[in-house]
Short mmCIF file of C-alpha atoms in Angstrom, two decimals:
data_model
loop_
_atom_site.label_atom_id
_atom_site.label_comp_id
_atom_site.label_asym_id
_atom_site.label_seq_id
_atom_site.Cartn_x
_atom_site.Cartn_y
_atom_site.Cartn_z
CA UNK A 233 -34.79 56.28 64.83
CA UNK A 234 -37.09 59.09 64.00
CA UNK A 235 -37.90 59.29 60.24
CA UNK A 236 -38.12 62.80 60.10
CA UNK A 237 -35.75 65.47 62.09
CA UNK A 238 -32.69 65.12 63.90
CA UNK A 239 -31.71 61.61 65.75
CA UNK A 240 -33.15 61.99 69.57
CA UNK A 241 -31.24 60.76 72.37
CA UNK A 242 -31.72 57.19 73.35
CA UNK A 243 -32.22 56.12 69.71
CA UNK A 244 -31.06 52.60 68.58
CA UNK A 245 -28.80 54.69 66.00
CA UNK A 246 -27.66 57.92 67.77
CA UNK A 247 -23.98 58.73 66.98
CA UNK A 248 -21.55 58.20 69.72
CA UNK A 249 -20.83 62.10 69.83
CA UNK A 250 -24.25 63.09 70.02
CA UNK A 251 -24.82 61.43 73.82
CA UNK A 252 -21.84 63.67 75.03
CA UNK A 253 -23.07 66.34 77.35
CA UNK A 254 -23.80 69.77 75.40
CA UNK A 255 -20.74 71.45 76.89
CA UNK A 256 -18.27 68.69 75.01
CA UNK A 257 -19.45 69.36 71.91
CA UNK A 258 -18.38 72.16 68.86
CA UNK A 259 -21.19 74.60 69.10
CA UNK A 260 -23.10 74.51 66.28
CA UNK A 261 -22.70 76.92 63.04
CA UNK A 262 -25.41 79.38 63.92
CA UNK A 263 -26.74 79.93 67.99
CA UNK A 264 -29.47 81.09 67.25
CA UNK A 265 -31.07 77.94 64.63
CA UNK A 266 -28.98 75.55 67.02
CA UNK A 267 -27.83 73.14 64.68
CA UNK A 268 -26.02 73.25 61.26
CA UNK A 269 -27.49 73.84 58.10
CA UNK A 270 -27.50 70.53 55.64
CA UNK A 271 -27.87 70.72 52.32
CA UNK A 272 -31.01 69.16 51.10
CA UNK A 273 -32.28 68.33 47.19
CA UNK A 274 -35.29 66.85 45.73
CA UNK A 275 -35.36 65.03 42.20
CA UNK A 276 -38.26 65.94 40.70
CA UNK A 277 -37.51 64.74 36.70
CA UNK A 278 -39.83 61.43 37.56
CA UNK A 279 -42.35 63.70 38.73
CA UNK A 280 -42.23 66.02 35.92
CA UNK A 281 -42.45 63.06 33.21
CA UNK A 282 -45.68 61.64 34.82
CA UNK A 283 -46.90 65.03 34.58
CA UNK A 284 -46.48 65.59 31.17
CA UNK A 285 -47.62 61.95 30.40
CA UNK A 286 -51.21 63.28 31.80
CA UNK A 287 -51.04 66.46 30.20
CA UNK A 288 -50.36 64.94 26.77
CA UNK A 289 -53.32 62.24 27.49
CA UNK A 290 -55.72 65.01 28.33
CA UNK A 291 -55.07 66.56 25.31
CA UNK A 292 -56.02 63.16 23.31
CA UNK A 293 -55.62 61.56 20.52
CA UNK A 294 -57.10 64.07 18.14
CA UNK A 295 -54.76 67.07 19.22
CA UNK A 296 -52.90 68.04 16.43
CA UNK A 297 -50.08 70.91 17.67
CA UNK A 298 -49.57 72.42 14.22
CA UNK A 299 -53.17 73.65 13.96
CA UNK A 300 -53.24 74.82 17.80
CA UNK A 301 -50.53 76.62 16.76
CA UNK A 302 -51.93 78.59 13.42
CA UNK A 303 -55.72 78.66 15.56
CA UNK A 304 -53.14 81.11 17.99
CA UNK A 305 -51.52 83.12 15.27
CA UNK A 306 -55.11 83.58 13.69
CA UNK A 307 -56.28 84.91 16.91
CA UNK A 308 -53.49 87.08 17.34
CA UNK A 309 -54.33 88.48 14.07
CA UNK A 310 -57.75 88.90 15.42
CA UNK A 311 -56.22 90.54 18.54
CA UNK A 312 -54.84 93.36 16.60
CA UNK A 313 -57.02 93.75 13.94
CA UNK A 314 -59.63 97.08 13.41
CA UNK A 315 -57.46 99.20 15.63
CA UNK A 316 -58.18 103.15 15.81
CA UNK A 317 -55.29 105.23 15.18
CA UNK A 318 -54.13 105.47 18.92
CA UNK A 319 -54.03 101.98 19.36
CA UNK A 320 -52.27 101.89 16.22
CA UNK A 321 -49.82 104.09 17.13
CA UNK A 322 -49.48 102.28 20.86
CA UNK A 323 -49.12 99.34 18.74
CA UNK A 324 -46.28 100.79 16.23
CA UNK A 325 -43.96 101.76 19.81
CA UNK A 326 -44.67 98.13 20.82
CA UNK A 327 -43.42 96.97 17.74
CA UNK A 328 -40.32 99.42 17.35
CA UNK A 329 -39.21 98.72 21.10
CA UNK A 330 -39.55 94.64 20.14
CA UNK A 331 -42.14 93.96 22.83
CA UNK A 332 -44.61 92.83 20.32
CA UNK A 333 -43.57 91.02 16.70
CA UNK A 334 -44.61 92.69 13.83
CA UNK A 335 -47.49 91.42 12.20
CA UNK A 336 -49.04 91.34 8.66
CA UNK A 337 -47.46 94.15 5.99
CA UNK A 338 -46.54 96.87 8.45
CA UNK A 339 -50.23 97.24 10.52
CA UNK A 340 -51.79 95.35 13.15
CA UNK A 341 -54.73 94.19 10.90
CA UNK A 342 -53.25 91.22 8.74
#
């Protein structure tokens, strides 16, 4: 039996219906892919565990998530910090339409 694709003719473990001559059969769902569509699903949760297993051991011992974390609201700051008053003002619509959080008391230096 082929491991991959449809049964072939003449394998050990063809169906019985499937050596009938084409005309005996149902045609299939759709002419023109010529056989019927099967549904077909893929586990991936084992995967995605060994994944993050590397990720986390890349990162190391030493990797300490509450400091990444302030290190990227620091830089944020940094980000929109010394702003001219266009940029301010592109910065205040940001804000208002909630695309961007507020930051500091009111201005994009903090």
């Amino acid at each position: 039996m082929s491991s991959f694709g449809p049964v072939l003719p003449g394998e050990p473990d063809e169906p019985a219906e499937a050596s009938e001559p084409a005309g005996a059969r149902e045609p299939a769902a759709d002419p023109a892919v010529g056989f019927e569509p099967v549904e077909f699903t893929v586990d991936l949760t084992s995967h995605e565990m060994l994944r993050r297993t590397h990720a986390l051991a890349a990162l190391g011992p030493d990797w300490d998530p509450v400091a990444a974390l302030r290190g990227e609201q620091e830089a944020y700051d940094l980000l929109y910090s010394g702003l001219d008053a266009e940029q301010q003002r592109v910065y205040d619509e940001l804000v208002a339409a909630g695309v961007l959080p507020r930051r500091g008391g009111g201005h994009a230096a903090a």
